[in-house]
Amino acid sequence: MKKTLITAVLVFVFGSLAFAQDEPQVPEEKKGFDKEKMFFGGNFGANFGDYTLVNLSPQLGYRFNRYIAAGVGINGIYSSFKYRDFNNVTYARSNYSVIGLNVFGRVYPIEQILIQAQPELNYVTEKLKEYYPGGDRISKRNGLVPSLLVGAGGAIPTGRNGAVIVMAQYDVLNSDRTPYGSRIFYSFGFNAGF
């Protein structure tokens, strides 16, 4: 009887240990500023020819937690377009440039999906030069143009702290001089951690 009792106790103890599971260790989140939560990114692009576009719009952000990120950025866009007639003769050329600042806030409902709001203030310069036999005519317009971009998109991971960002956005203020037009537009960019 004594052997049976000892055997039963040993089976119970070792059986319990066999089915025991370790609780996963959740790393303790650092308090305060964490350099590893910073990211750099933005939109960059270029096109040359009758339609020329150069876009340098870097952003610097901070990922507060899995769900929220925010940051600041600089907008720099230059574009020009040559207007040609049926004989391929240039009859006008337009130049358009944007320099501005933005702040953005992102919510990630799940890791690969983001919703973003981005208020901006841009200084926009427009110049149209029309070529006439009697002399050229130049018209210019410039000034501050506010924008409020809202949109959603995907963050495709590219490593530990990196992602390619694909978004559909819309300028809800829809000024007649907005650099984004009056329709939904698509943007492609990236984020890279420090």
PDB file of C-alpha atoms in Angstrom:
ATOM      1  CA  MET A   1       0.000   0.000   0.000  1.00  0.00           C
ATOM      2  CA  LYS A   2       2.833   2.325   0.869  1.00  0.00           C
ATOM      3  CA  LYS A   3       4.499   1.654  -2.514  1.00  0.00           C
ATOM      4  CA  THR A   4       1.240   2.373  -4.326  1.00  0.00           C
ATOM      5  CA  LEU A   5       0.811   5.671  -2.508  1.00  0.00           C
ATOM      6  CA  ILE A   6       4.391   6.770  -3.240  1.00  0.00           C
ATOM      7  CA  THR A   7       4.014   5.725  -6.886  1.00  0.00           C
ATOM      8  CA  ALA A   8       0.742   7.669  -7.196  1.00  0.00           C
ATOM      9  CA  VAL A   9       2.303  10.799  -5.660  1.00  0.00           C
ATOM     10  CA  LEU A  10       5.344  10.573  -7.977  1.00  0.00           C
ATOM     11  CA  VAL A  11       3.139  10.058 -11.054  1.00  0.00           C
ATOM     12  CA  PHE A  12       1.022  13.050 -10.041  1.00  0.00           C
ATOM     13  CA  VAL A  13       4.054  15.329  -9.419  1.00  0.00           C
ATOM     14  CA  PHE A  14       5.931  14.379 -12.584  1.00  0.00           C
ATOM     15  CA  GLY A  15       2.730  14.322 -14.627  1.00  0.00           C
ATOM     16  CA  SER A  16       1.919  17.839 -13.462  1.00  0.00           C
ATOM     17  CA  LEU A  17       5.407  18.994 -14.414  1.00  0.00           C
ATOM     18  CA  ALA A  18       5.055  17.447 -17.866  1.00  0.00           C
ATOM     19  CA  PHE A  19       1.898  19.440 -18.553  1.00  0.00           C
ATOM     20  CA  ALA A  20       3.115  22.660 -16.930  1.00  0.00           C
ATOM     21  CA  GLN A  21       3.730  25.496 -19.331  1.00  0.00           C
ATOM     22  CA  ASP A  22       5.972  28.454 -18.885  1.00  0.00           C
ATOM     23  CA  GLU A  23       4.221  31.771 -19.140  1.00  0.00           C
ATOM     24  CA  PRO A  24       5.713  33.697 -22.059  1.00  0.00           C
ATOM     25  CA  GLN A  25       8.011  36.437 -20.858  1.00  0.00           C
ATOM     26  CA  VAL A  26       6.692  39.791 -22.033  1.00  0.00           C
ATOM     27  CA  PRO A  27       9.567  42.242 -22.242  1.00  0.00           C
ATOM     28  CA  GLU A  28       9.005  45.148 -19.924  1.00  0.00           C
ATOM     29  CA  GLU A  29       8.373  48.305 -21.914  1.00  0.00           C
ATOM     30  CA  LYS A  30      10.904  51.046 -21.271  1.00  0.00           C
ATOM     31  CA  LYS A  31       9.604  54.197 -19.696  1.00  0.00           C
ATOM     32  CA  GLY A  32      10.389  57.559 -21.296  1.00  0.00           C
ATOM     33  CA  PHE A  33      12.087  58.211 -24.621  1.00  0.00           C
ATOM     34  CA  ASP A  34      13.364  55.152 -26.510  1.00  0.00           C
ATOM     35  CA  LYS A  35      15.577  55.845 -29.530  1.00  0.00           C
ATOM     36  CA  GLU A  36      14.634  52.472 -31.038  1.00  0.00           C
ATOM     37  CA  LYS A  37      11.042  53.667 -31.479  1.00  0.00           C
ATOM     38  CA  MET A  38      12.101  56.476 -33.838  1.00  0.00           C
ATOM     39  CA  PHE A  39      11.755  56.067 -37.579  1.00  0.00           C
ATOM     40  CA  PHE A  40      12.763  57.963 -40.681  1.00  0.00           C
ATOM     41  CA  GLY A  41      10.936  57.848 -43.982  1.00  0.00           C
ATOM     42  CA  GLY A  42       8.791  59.793 -46.371  1.00  0.00           C
ATOM     43  CA  ASN A  43       8.203  60.034 -50.081  1.00  0.00           C
ATOM     44  CA  PHE A  44      10.896  60.481 -52.690  1.00  0.00           C
ATOM     45  CA  GLY A  45      10.551  60.430 -56.446  1.00  0.00           C
ATOM     46  CA  ALA A  46      11.683  61.844 -59.765  1.00  0.00           C
ATOM     47  CA  ASN A  47      10.526  61.937 -63.369  1.00  0.00           C
ATOM     48  CA  PHE A  48      12.199  63.791 -66.230  1.00  0.00           C
ATOM     49  CA  GLY A  49      11.076  64.758 -69.728  1.00  0.00           C
ATOM     50  CA  ASP A  50       8.242  66.975 -70.982  1.00  0.00           C
ATOM     51  CA  TYR A  51       6.780  66.414 -67.537  1.00  0.00           C
ATOM     52  CA  THR A  52       9.411  66.778 -64.819  1.00  0.00           C
ATOM     53  CA  LEU A  53       8.745  66.012 -61.174  1.00  0.00           C
ATOM     54  CA  VAL A  54      11.132  65.950 -58.232  1.00  0.00           C
ATOM     55  CA  ASN A  55       9.719  65.077 -54.803  1.00  0.00           C
ATOM     56  CA  LEU A  56      11.821  65.133 -51.630  1.00  0.00           C
ATOM     57  CA  SER A  57       9.500  64.880 -48.635  1.00  0.00           C
ATOM     58  CA  PRO A  58      11.285  63.328 -45.633  1.00  0.00           C
ATOM     59  CA  GLN A  59       9.559  62.593 -42.323  1.00  0.00           C
ATOM     60  CA  LEU A  60      10.762  61.788 -38.815  1.00  0.00           C
ATOM     61  CA  GLY A  61       8.447  59.911 -36.473  1.00  0.00           C
ATOM     62  CA  TYR A  62       8.116  58.133 -33.164  1.00  0.00           C
ATOM     63  CA  ARG A  63       6.188  54.919 -32.491  1.00  0.00           C
ATOM     64  CA  PHE A  64       4.617  55.424 -29.048  1.00  0.00           C
ATOM     65  CA  ASN A  65       3.270  51.866 -28.902  1.00  0.00           C
ATOM     66  CA  ARG A  66       1.967  49.146 -31.248  1.00  0.00           C
ATOM     67  CA  TYR A  67      -1.021  51.271 -32.213  1.00  0.00           C
ATOM     68  CA  ILE A  68       0.056  54.938 -32.331  1.00  0.00           C
ATOM     69  CA  ALA A  69       2.812  56.858 -34.147  1.00  0.00           C
ATOM     70  CA  ALA A  70       3.317  60.550 -34.882  1.00  0.00           C
ATOM     71  CA  GLY A  71       5.922  62.817 -36.393  1.00  0.00           C
ATOM     72  CA  VAL A  72       6.916  65.819 -38.468  1.00  0.00           C
ATOM     73  CA  GLY A  73       8.011  66.301 -42.045  1.00  0.00           C
ATOM     74  CA  ILE A  74       9.155  68.669 -44.753  1.00  0.00           C
ATOM     75  CA  ASN A  75       7.481  68.876 -48.168  1.00  0.00           C
ATOM     76  CA  GLY A  76       9.581  69.695 -51.200  1.00  0.00           C
ATOM     77  CA  ILE A  77       8.063  69.261 -54.659  1.00  0.00           C
ATOM     78  CA  TYR A  78       9.053  70.747 -58.006  1.00  0.00           C
ATOM     79  CA  SER A  79       7.280  70.056 -61.276  1.00  0.00           C
ATOM     80  CA  SER A  80       7.330  71.504 -64.765  1.00  0.00           C
ATOM     81  CA  PHE A  81       5.332  70.707 -67.852  1.00  0.00           C
ATOM     82  CA  LYS A  82       5.962  71.617 -71.487  1.00  0.00           C
ATOM     83  CA  TYR A  83       2.860  72.162 -73.599  1.00  0.00           C
ATOM     84  CA  ARG A  84       3.361  71.202 -77.247  1.00  0.00           C
ATOM     85  CA  ASP A  85       1.191  71.683 -80.327  1.00  0.00           C
ATOM     86  CA  PHE A  86       0.539  69.170 -83.120  1.00  0.00           C
ATOM     87  CA  ASN A  87       3.877  70.073 -84.740  1.00  0.00           C
ATOM     88  CA  ASN A  88       5.700  69.260 -81.477  1.00  0.00           C
ATOM     89  CA  VAL A  89       6.545  72.937 -80.929  1.00  0.00           C
ATOM     90  CA  THR A  90       6.540  74.077 -77.299  1.00  0.00           C
ATOM     91  CA  TYR A  91       3.997  76.890 -76.876  1.00  0.00           C
ATOM     92  CA  ALA A  92       3.983  77.108 -73.060  1.00  0.00           C
ATOM     93  CA  ARG A  93       5.740  75.866 -69.969  1.00  0.00           C
ATOM     94  CA  SER A  94       4.449  75.727 -66.415  1.00  0.00           C
ATOM     95  CA  ASN A  95       6.531  75.472 -63.255  1.00  0.00           C
ATOM     96  CA  TYR A  96       5.080  74.541 -59.902  1.00  0.00           C
ATOM     97  CA  SER A  97       6.936  74.283 -56.609  1.00  0.00           C
ATOM     98  CA  VAL A  98       5.913  73.466 -53.064  1.00  0.00           C
ATOM     99  CA  ILE A  99       7.862  73.892 -49.860  1.00  0.00           C
ATOM    100  CA  GLY A 100       6.152  73.211 -46.565  1.00  0.00           C
ATOM    101  CA  LEU A 101       5.876  71.580 -43.186  1.00  0.00           C
ATOM    102  CA  ASN A 102       3.616  68.823 -41.928  1.00  0.00           C
ATOM    103  CA  VAL A 103       2.785  66.890 -38.796  1.00  0.00           C
ATOM    104  CA  PHE A 104       1.194  63.468 -38.920  1.00  0.00           C
ATOM    105  CA  GLY A 105      -0.546  61.035 -36.646  1.00  0.00           C
ATOM    106  CA  ARG A 106      -1.066  57.354 -37.390  1.00  0.00           C
ATOM    107  CA  VAL A 107      -3.243  54.704 -35.825  1.00  0.00           C
ATOM    108  CA  TYR A 108      -2.467  51.042 -36.547  1.00  0.00           C
ATOM    109  CA  PRO A 109      -5.646  49.021 -35.814  1.00  0.00           C
ATOM    110  CA  ILE A 110      -3.567  45.970 -36.772  1.00  0.00           C
ATOM    111  CA  GLU A 111       0.149  45.841 -37.493  1.00  0.00           C
ATOM    112  CA  GLN A 112      -0.054  46.102 -41.304  1.00  0.00           C
ATOM    113  CA  ILE A 113      -2.972  48.566 -41.619  1.00  0.00           C
ATOM    114  CA  LEU A 114      -2.739  52.276 -40.828  1.00  0.00           C
ATOM    115  CA  ILE A 115      -5.038  55.301 -40.729  1.00  0.00           C
ATOM    116  CA  GLN A 116      -3.346  58.694 -40.980  1.00  0.00           C
ATOM    117  CA  ALA A 117      -4.166  62.388 -40.591  1.00  0.00           C
ATOM    118  CA  GLN A 118      -1.618  64.943 -41.790  1.00  0.00           C
ATOM    119  CA  PRO A 119      -2.163  68.715 -41.544  1.00  0.00           C
ATOM    120  CA  GLU A 120       0.222  70.733 -43.720  1.00  0.00           C
ATOM    121  CA  LEU A 121       1.084  74.318 -44.518  1.00  0.00           C
ATOM    122  CA  ASN A 122       2.745  74.725 -47.908  1.00  0.00           C
ATOM    123  CA  TYR A 123       4.129  77.720 -49.750  1.00  0.00           C
ATOM    124  CA  VAL A 124       3.094  77.162 -53.368  1.00  0.00           C
ATOM    125  CA  THR A 125       4.638  78.973 -56.353  1.00  0.00           C
ATOM    126  CA  GLU A 126       3.105  78.725 -59.824  1.00  0.00           C
ATOM    127  CA  LYS A 127       4.555  80.179 -63.016  1.00  0.00           C
ATOM    128  CA  LEU A 128       3.176  79.909 -66.548  1.00  0.00           C
ATOM    129  CA  LYS A 129       5.264  81.111 -69.489  1.00  0.00           C
ATOM    130  CA  GLU A 130       3.475  81.287 -72.851  1.00  0.00           C
ATOM    131  CA  TYR A 131       5.516  81.756 -76.022  1.00  0.00           C
ATOM    132  CA  TYR A 132       4.104  84.190 -78.616  1.00  0.00           C
ATOM    133  CA  PRO A 133       5.690  85.547 -81.818  1.00  0.00           C
ATOM    134  CA  GLY A 134       5.373  89.120 -80.490  1.00  0.00           C
ATOM    135  CA  GLY A 135       6.845  88.288 -77.067  1.00  0.00           C
ATOM    136  CA  ASP A 136       6.388  85.898 -74.203  1.00  0.00           C
ATOM    137  CA  ARG A 137       3.736  86.299 -71.516  1.00  0.00           C
ATOM    138  CA  ILE A 138       4.489  85.247 -67.952  1.00  0.00           C
ATOM    139  CA  SER A 139       1.946  84.869 -65.171  1.00  0.00           C
ATOM    140  CA  LYS A 140       2.835  84.038 -61.554  1.00  0.00           C
ATOM    141  CA  ARG A 141       0.950  83.145 -58.387  1.00  0.00           C
ATOM    142  CA  ASN A 142       2.269  82.218 -54.984  1.00  0.00           C
ATOM    143  CA  GLY A 143       1.147  81.993 -51.382  1.00  0.00           C
ATOM    144  CA  LEU A 144       0.436  79.793 -48.401  1.00  0.00           C
ATOM    145  CA  VAL A 145      -1.909  76.855 -48.958  1.00  0.00           C
ATOM    146  CA  PRO A 146      -3.152  74.713 -46.043  1.00  0.00           C
ATOM    147  CA  SER A 147      -3.986  71.042 -46.539  1.00  0.00           C
ATOM    148  CA  LEU A 148      -5.426  68.341 -44.309  1.00  0.00           C
ATOM    149  CA  LEU A 149      -4.654  64.903 -45.685  1.00  0.00           C
ATOM    150  CA  VAL A 150      -6.585  61.919 -44.356  1.00  0.00           C
ATOM    151  CA  GLY A 151      -6.099  58.406 -45.581  1.00  0.00           C
ATOM    152  CA  ALA A 152      -5.537  54.749 -44.975  1.00  0.00           C
ATOM    153  CA  GLY A 153      -3.150  52.181 -46.272  1.00  0.00           C
ATOM    154  CA  GLY A 154      -0.835  49.313 -45.655  1.00  0.00           C
ATOM    155  CA  ALA A 155       2.570  48.950 -44.046  1.00  0.00           C
ATOM    156  CA  ILE A 156       4.458  46.085 -45.676  1.00  0.00           C
ATOM    157  CA  PRO A 157       7.253  45.020 -43.270  1.00  0.00           C
ATOM    158  CA  THR A 158      10.793  44.985 -44.697  1.00  0.00           C
ATOM    159  CA  GLY A 159      12.737  44.033 -41.597  1.00  0.00           C
ATOM    160  CA  ARG A 160      12.892  44.610 -37.871  1.00  0.00           C
ATOM    161  CA  ASN A 161      11.992  48.321 -37.985  1.00  0.00           C
ATOM    162  CA  GLY A 162      11.258  48.976 -41.657  1.00  0.00           C
ATOM    163  CA  ALA A 163       8.192  49.058 -43.861  1.00  0.00           C
ATOM    164  CA  VAL A 164       7.020  50.115 -47.292  1.00  0.00           C
ATOM    165  CA  ILE A 165       3.983  52.377 -46.902  1.00  0.00           C
ATOM    166  CA  VAL A 166       1.208  52.332 -49.537  1.00  0.00           C
ATOM    167  CA  MET A 167      -1.647  54.784 -48.942  1.00  0.00           C
ATOM    168  CA  ALA A 168      -4.767  56.307 -50.459  1.00  0.00           C
ATOM    169  CA  GLN A 169      -5.216  59.895 -49.268  1.00  0.00           C
ATOM    170  CA  TYR A 170      -7.495  62.877 -49.782  1.00  0.00           C
ATOM    171  CA  ASP A 171      -7.098  66.577 -48.977  1.00  0.00           C
ATOM    172  CA  VAL A 172     -10.322  67.349 -47.097  1.00  0.00           C
ATOM    173  CA  LEU A 173      -9.687  71.132 -47.221  1.00  0.00           C
ATOM    174  CA  ASN A 174      -9.584  70.867 -51.029  1.00  0.00           C
ATOM    175  CA  SER A 175      -8.269  74.375 -51.723  1.00  0.00           C
ATOM    176  CA  ASP A 176      -8.204  75.335 -55.409  1.00  0.00           C
ATOM    177  CA  ARG A 177      -4.396  75.549 -55.122  1.00  0.00           C
ATOM    178  CA  THR A 178      -3.796  72.342 -53.180  1.00  0.00           C
ATOM    179  CA  PRO A 179      -0.807  70.383 -54.460  1.00  0.00           C
ATOM    180  CA  TYR A 180      -2.906  67.205 -54.221  1.00  0.00           C
ATOM    181  CA  GLY A 181      -5.820  67.938 -56.549  1.00  0.00           C
ATOM    182  CA  SER A 182      -9.483  67.326 -55.850  1.00  0.00           C
ATOM    183  CA  ARG A 183      -9.435  63.514 -55.987  1.00  0.00           C
ATOM    184  CA  ILE A 184      -8.122  60.653 -53.934  1.00  0.00           C
ATOM    185  CA  PHE A 185      -4.420  60.189 -54.632  1.00  0.00           C
ATOM    186  CA  TYR A 186      -2.029  57.329 -53.928  1.00  0.00           C
ATOM    187  CA  SER A 187       1.359  57.588 -52.313  1.00  0.00           C
ATOM    188  CA  PHE A 188       4.220  55.182 -51.820  1.00  0.00           C
ATOM    189  CA  GLY A 189       6.925  55.689 -49.235  1.00  0.00           C
ATOM    190  CA  PHE A 190       8.999  53.915 -46.634  1.00  0.00           C
ATOM    191  CA  ASN A 191       9.863  53.876 -42.946  1.00  0.00           C
ATOM    192  CA  ALA A 192      13.197  52.741 -41.540  1.00  0.00           C
ATOM    193  CA  GLY A 193      14.046  52.471 -37.860  1.00  0.00           C
ATOM    194  CA  PHE A 194      17.152  53.833 -36.220  1.00  0.00           C
TER     195      PHE A 194
END
